[in-house]
């Protein structure tokens, strides 16, 4: 053990601080060499030993621990007086010599580039040694000094650390990026290796690293935030002193790091901060926000490293849990999705299972056995009732759970007690398990599903039980008087919905179970109080039971319409007086028209009261609800029908007696739902669609925002199914113009974002499928994409960002259409830029031109036509043989616009600059090449280009054209020089083909002759038999 500190320590401290100012002085006076090595003096055994240790440390990290022990022994020999049998081997060398020699080796690291692994290994070794040395010195300190926390302890290791830092800190501002990088890296590593530093060094480190956060090199900023992340944990809320720059003292260190986390352009910097910032209530929202980072590695680091280390996920808010799951499981990167699924099924489930298991002596179980209670709590913690409806995330989360937890798949059991006491969480477990097994590839889990899930008959009884509970609760709530509290039925509705989801996926090969389920769903559908979501699921389940063939579809329609009539009759019967019950009876089939909104609105009553009498307000509302319910059932039915409308008598009856009167109703809710049903009917019959197309156009013109959106959706669906309504040659021009005008008006509806986004999405789909091919509409879409006013409508921007490149690169006709409007688009963008204020941000006109050139590049066509493809001997496509006529057409339109009278100088400059970026190939039309070449020559003679940039672009394009035209003429002349050889070869080929045909013809004749001979011989034998008989 070392003895007391040597008496030479005071002198050592003064000597150790002397070299620290020399690098700084050298940096100020010498520009070429930032790191100035001080006078090293004569060599010594201490230098040799320390250099040998650092030399071994830079080769491999395997021996770092052993080398750190050796260097510590040297430090003890130099800094502590020997005791006992230990002899002083260093010949009187003291602490100052050890500090100088160690600092000498540290300075050598500064010039090592980042790509050299030796530098990183040396930095790691130095950090390990300083941590070990400080721990050893702290253990040797007397207890009274160790307990005194008012002053920083003075030990040989702390003096060594201070000396090294005094050398490194001036180098943080070096002009050499390698020196700045190594200095920042070493400072960050030192402060991450030590428990504490003295106050003076702390403030200098903080100031120096804050400056490096703004360094232009990302690798330096990464090291700076690694160091500041450690300091941020010790930063007090009231510490605002930085002495950094003019604005640095405006906020604390933590606020600046959070700003860097949000705004730094380097993904490595953001990821380093994400993993090194302290986990606190202030930083947590900013850290979780990185789940939407543009860098996939940063997002993956959040889910794979930060969130597992965060602790119990139940400390997060419910909305944040749902967002993290949704963002992660729907990420575009597969690794992020995989990390999120692993987090959910391994880390979060263990948090819930650990809370239900009693751990011994407070220890947590790392691999708890499968627990249904823990799984139910996990689903409760993510609010499965709300997160599984519609576009919720619970379904995807449980799919990942079942996929990665085979132990839970095998351990789960759905016995009768499980179904008798269902909760929202438990029924969702059963539904998600059933869906997972059903959707598995190759029926991998079909046997497991049949083993675990109940048969159809048993499930039908459970469904009937919980449906009755729901209806009774709804009727009880309806019977309550005002002021009495209603019991929430959301959980009971959710249970019935999940049971219906299970019923939709069952196998109905069991006829007895199928009949039971069919009768149950038929009776359930006729309940007027049934919620709309459950009604839709019941209709969907009925459609699956009836079968997909035409007969099953007709049966399905008949059953649903019977339920519609029963709903209407039952509700009306409840409202009628008891003495007229006989007169109020209506047949479900023959008198279906009595339930129409028109007759309900006309005021006719079953007891014969005068038509002019007023209808009670409560009954009027009741009748509206009746018709809305009937129309909703019809809408759900139409969404599950694919056959011809006119071939199904049930659909015709429903259309005439329910849908058409609803469209003519004066009640707005009934009319709008009737329009939806009519639109669905039009998808099944072209004549009906053509007849009512003007009706939907009128609804868009005169309707409110919601009705306009519905009208656009209906028009889009109709034109997609019946595309020849506007795309045929014999289409009515007036109708086509009206349809185009509707979409044009929708694109311009900037004050109503929903209408504009619906029109944009619908038009993009129709143009992508070539249903609509109109230059004006395409120009409006392109102009809308570049319009700064449309950037606030994210739906429009996202739709156009996907549509425009896909539209152009999918077909040659689409690309030609874009080339035809390119010049006019540039003209409109130049005018728009002139009209805009300086404060408004807009896309540059040059960027618009570059995008137009890219969209019309024929080399990017996904499917080349037969004339644009050549095949090499190996059967590969020759990409150099692409037909370049599209860019020649674009060049023609650009030149015509540039040479037109009145073309502004700015617009002409953009147009001519685009010429230099066009694709020219000899595989284009010779006539077009020659025509464009002549047009370019004419533009040069007319001196269209006035500045150097446009002149160079025009001359460059002209030279390229001339070269390609010359190659085309030479290739044509070479072909004309070989007509005789080709003719002879063709004649030989024809003669060979004719000889083959003659041989084949002779073989056929011989076969026919043999066949006829056999037939004649057979006839003779038959004749001989007849004569013999």
Coordinates of N, CA and C in Angstrom, one line a residue, residues 109 111-121 177-178 181-182 185 219:
X109 N -2.3 12.4 -29.1 CA -3.6 11.9 -29.6 C -4.3 13.0 -30.5
X111 N -3.6 14.8 -33.0 CA -3.5 14.8 -34.5 C -4.0 13.6 -35.1
X112 N -4.5 12.6 -34.4 CA -5.0 11.3 -35.0 C -6.4 11.5 -35.6
X113 N -6.5 11.1 -36.8 CA -7.8 11.3 -37.5 C -8.9 10.4 -36.9
X114 N -10.1 10.7 -37.2 CA -11.2 10.0 -36.7 C -11.2 8.5 -37.2
X115 N -10.8 8.4 -38.5 CA -10.8 7.0 -39.1 C -9.8 6.1 -38.4
X116 N -8.8 6.6 -37.7 CA -7.8 5.7 -37.0 C -8.4 5.2 -35.7
X117 N -8.5 3.9 -35.6 CA -9.0 3.3 -34.4 C -8.1 3.4 -33.2
X118 N -6.8 3.7 -33.4 CA -5.9 3.8 -32.3 C -6.2 5.0 -31.4
X119 N -6.7 6.1 -32.1 CA -7.0 7.2 -31.3 C -8.2 6.9 -30.3
X120 N -9.2 6.3 -30.8 CA -10.4 6.0 -29.9 C -10.0 5.0 -28.8
X121 N -9.1 4.0 -29.1 CA -8.7 3.1 -28.1 C -7.8 3.8 -27.0
X177 N -9.9 20.8 -37.7 CA -11.1 20.0 -37.2 C -10.7 18.7 -36.5
X178 N -9.5 18.1 -36.9 CA -9.1 16.9 -36.3 C -8.7 17.2 -34.8
X181 N -11.8 17.8 -32.8 CA -12.6 16.6 -32.6 C -11.9 15.8 -31.5
X182 N -10.6 15.6 -31.5 CA -10.0 14.8 -30.5 C -10.1 15.4 -29.1
X185 N -13.6 15.1 -27.9 CA -13.8 13.7 -27.5 C -13.2 13.3 -26.2
X219 N -19.3 15.6 -36.4 CA -18.6 14.7 -35.5 C -18.2 15.4 -34.3

